[in-house]
Amino acid sequence: MSATVADQVFAGASAEDILRWTYGNFARVAVVASFQAESSVIIDMISKFRPDFRVLTLDTGRLPQETHDMIDRVRDRYRIAIDVLQPDPAEVGDMVASHGTNLFYRSPDLRRSCCEVRKSRPLERALRGYDAWITGLRRDQSATRADVEVMTIDSQHGGIAKVAPLAGWSKAGVWDYIRANDVPYHPLYESGYTSIGCAPCTRPTTAGEDDRAGRWWWEQNEVKECGIHYSPDGVPHPLFNGTTVQ
């Protein structure tokens, strides 16, 4: 779907309208959740009209314990199945043997390699069985995400639909929904985190910083992306090389 057509289809539509439309038009839909605030909102919205929906999440092997606790909390609250995706142990083993456990601190290329092995490849494999996936991207999360569209055709994942029902929402709107609906949220927000990823790659942010400034903060590059949504610097991942993941 082009941006123009998407704008026409979803003009004036609420996030819930977009979600209902997605489930009404695609047979196999996955919510891909990091269990940050946005995915909590999306899961809560879907639960109000659809009891049986599929949630995927990535266990990179480096997540903070609080994220694992959050996954359990959401599973129990909504009584849903959550598919926990993990990287290929052989790929992780080869990477660590060649570059060390904390390779991501050594160079941007090695950090991208780690993100690819632990995140991008497992997700690519998992999404092969779906027609659409739902993400919590918002335009005001960072300058990189300022042009996020509500729906795109995701060529990175076999041409399936990629839906961002909260694209136009503000951070305040997300938290207003959480408070109004008593939605569970990640406990690290209470410790000053504004974007939460792997434990060694995430820190709290300070007043005036971009919400994603706490991700890979040692890198000078302003593009704070792992590669699932955007390729850092717009370059191919060094281990991916533009080929199909096997």
PDB file of C-alpha atoms in Angstrom:
ATOM      1  CA  MET A   1       0.000   0.000   0.000  1.00  0.00           C
ATOM      2  CA  SER A   2       1.438   3.376  -0.988  1.00  0.00           C
ATOM      3  CA  ALA A   3       1.626   6.259   1.480  1.00  0.00           C
ATOM      4  CA  THR A   4      -1.132   8.053  -0.460  1.00  0.00           C
ATOM      5  CA  VAL A   5      -3.507   5.087  -0.359  1.00  0.00           C
ATOM      6  CA  ALA A   6      -2.720   4.473   3.298  1.00  0.00           C
ATOM      7  CA  ASP A   7      -3.486   8.092   4.101  1.00  0.00           C
ATOM      8  CA  GLN A   8      -6.885   7.720   2.418  1.00  0.00           C
ATOM      9  CA  VAL A   9      -7.729   4.429   4.131  1.00  0.00           C
ATOM     10  CA  PHE A  10      -6.729   5.557   7.597  1.00  0.00           C
ATOM     11  CA  ALA A  11      -7.619   9.261   7.465  1.00  0.00           C
ATOM     12  CA  GLY A  12      -9.217  10.131  10.794  1.00  0.00           C
ATOM     13  CA  ALA A  13      -8.995   6.531  12.008  1.00  0.00           C
ATOM     14  CA  SER A  14      -8.197   5.850  15.646  1.00  0.00           C
ATOM     15  CA  ALA A  15      -5.503   3.385  16.657  1.00  0.00           C
ATOM     16  CA  GLU A  16      -8.219   0.881  17.554  1.00  0.00           C
ATOM     17  CA  ASP A  17      -9.851   1.385  14.137  1.00  0.00           C
ATOM     18  CA  ILE A  18      -6.514   0.649  12.483  1.00  0.00           C
ATOM     19  CA  LEU A  19      -6.042  -2.491  14.552  1.00  0.00           C
ATOM     20  CA  ARG A  20      -9.556  -3.737  13.789  1.00  0.00           C
ATOM     21  CA  TRP A  21      -8.984  -3.086  10.083  1.00  0.00           C
ATOM     22  CA  THR A  22      -5.705  -4.994  10.194  1.00  0.00           C
ATOM     23  CA  TYR A  23      -7.255  -8.081  11.760  1.00  0.00           C
ATOM     24  CA  GLY A  24     -10.208  -7.832   9.405  1.00  0.00           C
ATOM     25  CA  ASN A  25      -8.040  -7.741   6.286  1.00  0.00           C
ATOM     26  CA  PHE A  26      -5.158 -10.106   7.062  1.00  0.00           C
ATOM     27  CA  ALA A  27      -5.456 -13.725   8.120  1.00  0.00           C
ATOM     28  CA  ARG A  28      -2.139 -14.079   9.924  1.00  0.00           C
ATOM     29  CA  VAL A  29      -1.161 -11.098  12.060  1.00  0.00           C
ATOM     30  CA  ALA A  30       1.598 -10.809  14.657  1.00  0.00           C
ATOM     31  CA  VAL A  31       2.142  -8.123  17.261  1.00  0.00           C
ATOM     32  CA  VAL A  32       5.898  -7.701  17.684  1.00  0.00           C
ATOM     33  CA  ALA A  33       6.405  -6.431  21.217  1.00  0.00           C
ATOM     34  CA  SER A  34       9.449  -5.182  23.096  1.00  0.00           C
ATOM     35  CA  PHE A  35       7.227  -4.620  26.146  1.00  0.00           C
ATOM     36  CA  GLN A  36       7.897  -0.933  26.216  1.00  0.00           C
ATOM     37  CA  ALA A  37       4.991   1.476  26.670  1.00  0.00           C
ATOM     38  CA  GLU A  38       3.766   1.398  23.079  1.00  0.00           C
ATOM     39  CA  SER A  39       3.458  -2.364  22.799  1.00  0.00           C
ATOM     40  CA  SER A  40       1.654  -2.429  26.144  1.00  0.00           C
ATOM     41  CA  VAL A  41      -0.932  -0.014  24.741  1.00  0.00           C
ATOM     42  CA  ILE A  42      -1.343  -2.036  21.545  1.00  0.00           C
ATOM     43  CA  ILE A  43      -1.784  -5.326  23.408  1.00  0.00           C
ATOM     44  CA  ASP A  44      -4.374  -3.759  25.703  1.00  0.00           C
ATOM     45  CA  MET A  45      -6.317  -2.323  22.752  1.00  0.00           C
ATOM     46  CA  ILE A  46      -6.402  -5.615  20.877  1.00  0.00           C
ATOM     47  CA  SER A  47      -7.479  -7.520  23.987  1.00  0.00           C
ATOM     48  CA  LYS A  48     -10.678  -5.469  24.089  1.00  0.00           C
ATOM     49  CA  PHE A  49     -11.960  -6.872  20.795  1.00  0.00           C
ATOM     50  CA  ARG A  50      -9.948 -10.026  20.101  1.00  0.00           C
ATOM     51  CA  PRO A  51      -9.135 -12.626  22.768  1.00  0.00           C
ATOM     52  CA  ASP A  52      -6.931 -14.766  20.525  1.00  0.00           C
ATOM     53  CA  PHE A  53      -4.014 -12.847  19.048  1.00  0.00           C
ATOM     54  CA  ARG A  54      -0.380 -13.687  18.500  1.00  0.00           C
ATOM     55  CA  VAL A  55       2.439 -11.785  20.191  1.00  0.00           C
ATOM     56  CA  LEU A  56       6.101 -12.233  19.279  1.00  0.00           C
ATOM     57  CA  THR A  57       9.008 -10.924  21.325  1.00  0.00           C
ATOM     58  CA  LEU A  58      12.775 -11.184  21.033  1.00  0.00           C
ATOM     59  CA  ASP A  59      14.872 -12.657  23.797  1.00  0.00           C
ATOM     60  CA  THR A  60      18.331 -11.592  22.675  1.00  0.00           C
ATOM     61  CA  GLY A  61      20.051 -13.309  25.577  1.00  0.00           C
ATOM     62  CA  ARG A  62      21.062  -9.906  26.958  1.00  0.00           C
ATOM     63  CA  LEU A  63      17.746  -8.528  28.217  1.00  0.00           C
ATOM     64  CA  PRO A  64      17.419  -7.044  31.715  1.00  0.00           C
ATOM     65  CA  GLN A  65      15.541  -9.193  34.214  1.00  0.00           C
ATOM     66  CA  GLU A  66      12.840  -6.520  34.368  1.00  0.00           C
ATOM     67  CA  THR A  67      11.934  -7.235  30.747  1.00  0.00           C
ATOM     68  CA  HIS A  68      11.526 -10.954  31.441  1.00  0.00           C
ATOM     69  CA  ASP A  69       9.334 -10.063  34.421  1.00  0.00           C
ATOM     70  CA  MET A  70       7.270  -7.753  32.213  1.00  0.00           C
ATOM     71  CA  ILE A  71       6.687 -10.519  29.661  1.00  0.00           C
ATOM     72  CA  ASP A  72       5.347 -12.779  32.409  1.00  0.00           C
ATOM     73  CA  ARG A  73       3.174 -10.008  33.790  1.00  0.00           C
ATOM     74  CA  VAL A  74       1.565  -9.279  30.416  1.00  0.00           C
ATOM     75  CA  ARG A  75       1.058 -12.981  29.672  1.00  0.00           C
ATOM     76  CA  ASP A  76      -0.744 -13.437  32.985  1.00  0.00           C
ATOM     77  CA  ARG A  77      -2.761 -10.227  32.752  1.00  0.00           C
ATOM     78  CA  TYR A  78      -4.170 -10.856  29.268  1.00  0.00           C
ATOM     79  CA  ARG A  79      -3.985 -14.665  29.251  1.00  0.00           C
ATOM     80  CA  ILE A  80      -2.279 -14.709  25.874  1.00  0.00           C
ATOM     81  CA  ALA A  81       0.423 -16.852  24.326  1.00  0.00           C
ATOM     82  CA  ILE A  82       3.687 -15.002  23.754  1.00  0.00           C
ATOM     83  CA  ASP A  83       6.168 -16.530  21.326  1.00  0.00           C
ATOM     84  CA  VAL A  84       9.668 -15.796  22.615  1.00  0.00           C
ATOM     85  CA  LEU A  85      12.097 -15.690  19.692  1.00  0.00           C
ATOM     86  CA  GLN A  86      15.742 -16.494  20.287  1.00  0.00           C
ATOM     87  CA  PRO A  87      18.849 -16.175  18.137  1.00  0.00           C
ATOM     88  CA  ASP A  88      20.530 -19.173  16.558  1.00  0.00           C
ATOM     89  CA  PRO A  89      22.963 -20.516  19.204  1.00  0.00           C
ATOM     90  CA  ALA A  90      25.547 -21.383  16.546  1.00  0.00           C
ATOM     91  CA  GLU A  91      25.474 -17.856  15.125  1.00  0.00           C
ATOM     92  CA  VAL A  92      25.831 -16.337  18.587  1.00  0.00           C
ATOM     93  CA  GLY A  93      28.630 -18.752  19.451  1.00  0.00           C
ATOM     94  CA  ASP A  94      30.578 -17.961  16.284  1.00  0.00           C
ATOM     95  CA  MET A  95      30.141 -14.226  16.818  1.00  0.00           C
ATOM     96  CA  VAL A  96      31.267 -14.316  20.445  1.00  0.00           C
ATOM     97  CA  ALA A  97      34.199 -16.604  19.656  1.00  0.00           C
ATOM     98  CA  SER A  98      35.394 -14.213  16.961  1.00  0.00           C
ATOM     99  CA  HIS A  99      34.723 -10.868  18.626  1.00  0.00           C
ATOM    100  CA  GLY A 100      34.028 -11.345  22.343  1.00  0.00           C
ATOM    101  CA  THR A 101      30.933 -11.146  24.527  1.00  0.00           C
ATOM    102  CA  ASN A 102      30.680  -7.342  24.513  1.00  0.00           C
ATOM    103  CA  LEU A 103      31.715  -6.757  20.900  1.00  0.00           C
ATOM    104  CA  PHE A 104      29.166  -3.954  20.535  1.00  0.00           C
ATOM    105  CA  TYR A 105      31.370  -1.553  22.511  1.00  0.00           C
ATOM    106  CA  ARG A 106      34.277  -1.989  20.092  1.00  0.00           C
ATOM    107  CA  SER A 107      32.864  -0.524  16.881  1.00  0.00           C
ATOM    108  CA  PRO A 108      29.563   0.459  15.233  1.00  0.00           C
ATOM    109  CA  ASP A 109      29.930  -2.376  12.717  1.00  0.00           C
ATOM    110  CA  LEU A 110      30.304  -4.969  15.462  1.00  0.00           C
ATOM    111  CA  ARG A 111      27.339  -3.511  17.303  1.00  0.00           C
ATOM    112  CA  ARG A 112      25.240  -3.822  14.149  1.00  0.00           C
ATOM    113  CA  SER A 113      26.415  -7.397  13.741  1.00  0.00           C
ATOM    114  CA  CYS A 114      25.305  -8.213  17.275  1.00  0.00           C
ATOM    115  CA  CYS A 115      21.891  -6.613  16.704  1.00  0.00           C
ATOM    116  CA  GLU A 116      21.491  -8.523  13.484  1.00  0.00           C
ATOM    117  CA  VAL A 117      22.341 -11.921  14.939  1.00  0.00           C
ATOM    118  CA  ARG A 118      20.339 -11.436  18.132  1.00  0.00           C
ATOM    119  CA  LYS A 119      17.354  -9.482  16.760  1.00  0.00           C
ATOM    120  CA  SER A 120      16.996  -9.015  13.009  1.00  0.00           C
ATOM    121  CA  ARG A 121      17.607 -12.602  11.912  1.00  0.00           C
ATOM    122  CA  PRO A 122      15.309 -14.279  14.474  1.00  0.00           C
ATOM    123  CA  LEU A 123      12.518 -11.848  13.598  1.00  0.00           C
ATOM    124  CA  GLU A 124      12.983 -12.357   9.872  1.00  0.00           C
ATOM    125  CA  ARG A 125      12.670 -16.103  10.309  1.00  0.00           C
ATOM    126  CA  ALA A 126       9.570 -15.799  12.521  1.00  0.00           C
ATOM    127  CA  LEU A 127       7.682 -13.397  10.260  1.00  0.00           C
ATOM    128  CA  ARG A 128       7.846 -15.710   7.258  1.00  0.00           C
ATOM    129  CA  GLY A 129       4.558 -17.279   8.340  1.00  0.00           C
ATOM    130  CA  TYR A 130       2.601 -14.015   8.644  1.00  0.00           C
ATOM    131  CA  ASP A 131       0.709 -11.634   6.376  1.00  0.00           C
ATOM    132  CA  ALA A 132       1.122  -8.545   8.568  1.00  0.00           C
ATOM    133  CA  TRP A 133       2.920  -7.398  11.672  1.00  0.00           C
ATOM    134  CA  ILE A 134       2.087  -4.657  14.135  1.00  0.00           C
ATOM    135  CA  THR A 135       4.712  -2.402  15.679  1.00  0.00           C
ATOM    136  CA  GLY A 136       4.753   0.424  18.230  1.00  0.00           C
ATOM    137  CA  LEU A 137       6.705   2.930  16.134  1.00  0.00           C
ATOM    138  CA  ARG A 138       5.810   6.597  16.692  1.00  0.00           C
ATOM    139  CA  ARG A 139       6.939   9.629  14.715  1.00  0.00           C
ATOM    140  CA  ASP A 140       8.041  11.627  17.738  1.00  0.00           C
ATOM    141  CA  GLN A 141      10.328   8.916  19.152  1.00  0.00           C
ATOM    142  CA  SER A 142      13.320  10.274  17.234  1.00  0.00           C
ATOM    143  CA  ALA A 143      14.274  12.247  14.140  1.00  0.00           C
ATOM    144  CA  THR A 144      14.901   8.968  12.310  1.00  0.00           C
ATOM    145  CA  ARG A 145      11.288   7.939  12.858  1.00  0.00           C
ATOM    146  CA  ALA A 146       9.694  11.273  11.966  1.00  0.00           C
ATOM    147  CA  ASP A 147       8.231   9.932   8.708  1.00  0.00           C
ATOM    148  CA  VAL A 148       6.759   6.686  10.052  1.00  0.00           C
ATOM    149  CA  GLU A 149       3.650   5.704   8.086  1.00  0.00           C
ATOM    150  CA  VAL A 150       0.647   3.927   9.536  1.00  0.00           C
ATOM    151  CA  MET A 151       1.032   1.120   7.023  1.00  0.00           C
ATOM    152  CA  THR A 152       3.751   0.091   4.605  1.00  0.00           C
ATOM    153  CA  ILE A 153       4.695  -2.944   2.567  1.00  0.00           C
ATOM    154  CA  ASP A 154       7.724  -4.388   4.325  1.00  0.00           C
ATOM    155  CA  SER A 155      10.157  -5.551   1.665  1.00  0.00           C
ATOM    156  CA  GLN A 156      12.642  -6.563   4.369  1.00  0.00           C
ATOM    157  CA  HIS A 157      10.196  -9.251   5.504  1.00  0.00           C
ATOM    158  CA  GLY A 158       8.889 -10.737   2.295  1.00  0.00           C
ATOM    159  CA  GLY A 159       6.504  -7.953   1.323  1.00  0.00           C
ATOM    160  CA  ILE A 160       4.076  -8.404   4.220  1.00  0.00           C
ATOM    161  CA  ALA A 161       2.197  -5.446   5.683  1.00  0.00           C
ATOM    162  CA  LYS A 162       3.778  -3.478   8.509  1.00  0.00           C
ATOM    163  CA  VAL A 163       1.281  -1.546  10.621  1.00  0.00           C
ATOM    164  CA  ALA A 164       2.096   1.220  13.106  1.00  0.00           C
ATOM    165  CA  PRO A 165      -1.245   2.180  14.682  1.00  0.00           C
ATOM    166  CA  LEU A 166       0.388   4.645  17.097  1.00  0.00           C
ATOM    167  CA  ALA A 167       2.423   6.426  14.411  1.00  0.00           C
ATOM    168  CA  GLY A 168       0.757   9.767  15.078  1.00  0.00           C
ATOM    169  CA  TRP A 169       0.541   9.460  18.844  1.00  0.00           C
ATOM    170  CA  SER A 170       2.567  11.576  21.229  1.00  0.00           C
ATOM    171  CA  LYS A 171       4.501  10.247  24.194  1.00  0.00           C
ATOM    172  CA  ALA A 172       1.977  11.988  26.451  1.00  0.00           C
ATOM    173  CA  GLY A 173      -0.869  10.254  24.638  1.00  0.00           C
ATOM    174  CA  VAL A 174       0.710   6.853  25.236  1.00  0.00           C
ATOM    175  CA  TRP A 175       1.054   7.482  28.958  1.00  0.00           C
ATOM    176  CA  ASP A 176      -2.430   8.985  29.217  1.00  0.00           C
ATOM    177  CA  TYR A 177      -3.802   5.730  27.797  1.00  0.00           C
ATOM    178  CA  ILE A 178      -1.703   3.625  30.175  1.00  0.00           C
ATOM    179  CA  ARG A 179      -2.932   5.530  33.215  1.00  0.00           C
ATOM    180  CA  ALA A 180      -6.571   5.670  32.088  1.00  0.00           C
ATOM    181  CA  ASN A 181      -6.714   1.928  31.386  1.00  0.00           C
ATOM    182  CA  ASP A 182      -4.457   0.649  34.174  1.00  0.00           C
ATOM    183  CA  VAL A 183      -2.115  -0.901  31.615  1.00  0.00           C
ATOM    184  CA  PRO A 184       0.993  -2.655  32.998  1.00  0.00           C
ATOM    185  CA  TYR A 185       4.221  -0.915  32.033  1.00  0.00           C
ATOM    186  CA  HIS A 186       7.913  -1.718  32.180  1.00  0.00           C
ATOM    187  CA  PRO A 187       9.371  -0.980  35.644  1.00  0.00           C
ATOM    188  CA  LEU A 188      12.566   0.565  34.242  1.00  0.00           C
ATOM    189  CA  TYR A 189      10.571   3.657  33.256  1.00  0.00           C
ATOM    190  CA  GLU A 190      10.504   4.447  36.962  1.00  0.00           C
ATOM    191  CA  SER A 191      14.322   4.509  36.937  1.00  0.00           C
ATOM    192  CA  GLY A 192      14.677   7.135  34.221  1.00  0.00           C
ATOM    193  CA  TYR A 193      14.746   4.922  31.144  1.00  0.00           C
ATOM    194  CA  THR A 194      12.871   6.267  28.111  1.00  0.00           C
ATOM    195  CA  SER A 195      13.775   3.484  25.645  1.00  0.00           C
ATOM    196  CA  ILE A 196      14.576  -0.037  26.781  1.00  0.00           C
ATOM    197  CA  GLY A 197      16.605  -2.656  24.952  1.00  0.00           C
ATOM    198  CA  CYS A 198      19.415  -5.000  25.923  1.00  0.00           C
ATOM    199  CA  ALA A 199      20.874  -4.400  29.385  1.00  0.00           C
ATOM    200  CA  PRO A 200      24.437  -3.494  28.352  1.00  0.00           C
ATOM    201  CA  CYS A 201      23.225  -1.248  25.527  1.00  0.00           C
ATOM    202  CA  THR A 202      20.677   0.889  27.387  1.00  0.00           C
ATOM    203  CA  ARG A 203      20.981   3.601  30.023  1.00  0.00           C
ATOM    204  CA  PRO A 204      18.586   6.118  31.590  1.00  0.00           C
ATOM    205  CA  THR A 205      18.246   9.461  29.820  1.00  0.00           C
ATOM    206  CA  THR A 206      18.406  12.954  31.253  1.00  0.00           C
ATOM    207  CA  ALA A 207      16.185  15.996  30.760  1.00  0.00           C
ATOM    208  CA  GLY A 208      16.400  17.361  27.230  1.00  0.00           C
ATOM    209  CA  GLU A 209      17.754  14.185  25.665  1.00  0.00           C
ATOM    210  CA  ASP A 210      16.014  12.368  22.824  1.00  0.00           C
ATOM    211  CA  ASP A 211      14.028   9.387  24.105  1.00  0.00           C
ATOM    212  CA  ARG A 212      16.390   7.029  22.277  1.00  0.00           C
ATOM    213  CA  ALA A 213      19.581   8.758  23.441  1.00  0.00           C
ATOM    214  CA  GLY A 214      20.094   6.028  26.016  1.00  0.00           C
ATOM    215  CA  ARG A 215      20.514   3.378  23.325  1.00  0.00           C
ATOM    216  CA  TRP A 216      24.133   2.675  22.286  1.00  0.00           C
ATOM    217  CA  TRP A 217      25.047   5.995  23.880  1.00  0.00           C
ATOM    218  CA  TRP A 218      28.781   5.508  23.265  1.00  0.00           C
ATOM    219  CA  GLU A 219      28.279   5.798  19.500  1.00  0.00           C
ATOM    220  CA  GLN A 220      28.610   9.253  17.952  1.00  0.00           C
ATOM    221  CA  ASN A 221      26.064   8.465  15.249  1.00  0.00           C
ATOM    222  CA  GLU A 222      22.696  10.089  15.952  1.00  0.00           C
ATOM    223  CA  VAL A 223      20.819   7.169  14.342  1.00  0.00           C
ATOM    224  CA  LYS A 224      19.902   4.947  17.290  1.00  0.00           C
ATOM    225  CA  GLU A 225      18.483   1.901  15.524  1.00  0.00           C
ATOM    226  CA  CYS A 226      19.107  -1.841  15.755  1.00  0.00           C
ATOM    227  CA  GLY A 227      18.151  -2.617  12.168  1.00  0.00           C
ATOM    228  CA  ILE A 228      14.685  -4.102  12.609  1.00  0.00           C
ATOM    229  CA  HIS A 229      13.003  -0.903  11.424  1.00  0.00           C
ATOM    230  CA  TYR A 230      15.875   1.121   9.982  1.00  0.00           C
ATOM    231  CA  SER A 231      19.372   0.216   8.869  1.00  0.00           C
ATOM    232  CA  PRO A 232      21.847   2.312  10.884  1.00  0.00           C
ATOM    233  CA  ASP A 233      23.502   4.835   8.527  1.00  0.00           C
ATOM    234  CA  GLY A 234      21.506   3.334   5.680  1.00  0.00           C
ATOM    235  CA  VAL A 235      24.173   0.695   5.040  1.00  0.00           C
ATOM    236  CA  PRO A 236      23.778  -3.096   4.798  1.00  0.00           C
ATOM    237  CA  HIS A 237      24.538  -5.025   7.948  1.00  0.00           C
ATOM    238  CA  PRO A 238      28.061  -6.482   7.786  1.00  0.00           C
ATOM    239  CA  LEU A 239      26.875 -10.055   8.423  1.00  0.00           C
ATOM    240  CA  PHE A 240      23.703  -9.782   6.366  1.00  0.00           C
ATOM    241  CA  ASN A 241      25.162  -8.432   3.092  1.00  0.00           C
ATOM    242  CA  GLY A 242      21.751  -8.044   1.518  1.00  0.00           C
ATOM    243  CA  THR A 243      21.077 -11.763   1.204  1.00  0.00           C
ATOM    244  CA  THR A 244      18.127 -13.722   2.507  1.00  0.00           C
ATOM    245  CA  VAL A 245      18.552 -15.039   6.016  1.00  0.00           C
ATOM    246  CA  GLN A 246      18.669 -18.827   6.103  1.00  0.00           C
TER     247      GLN A 246
END
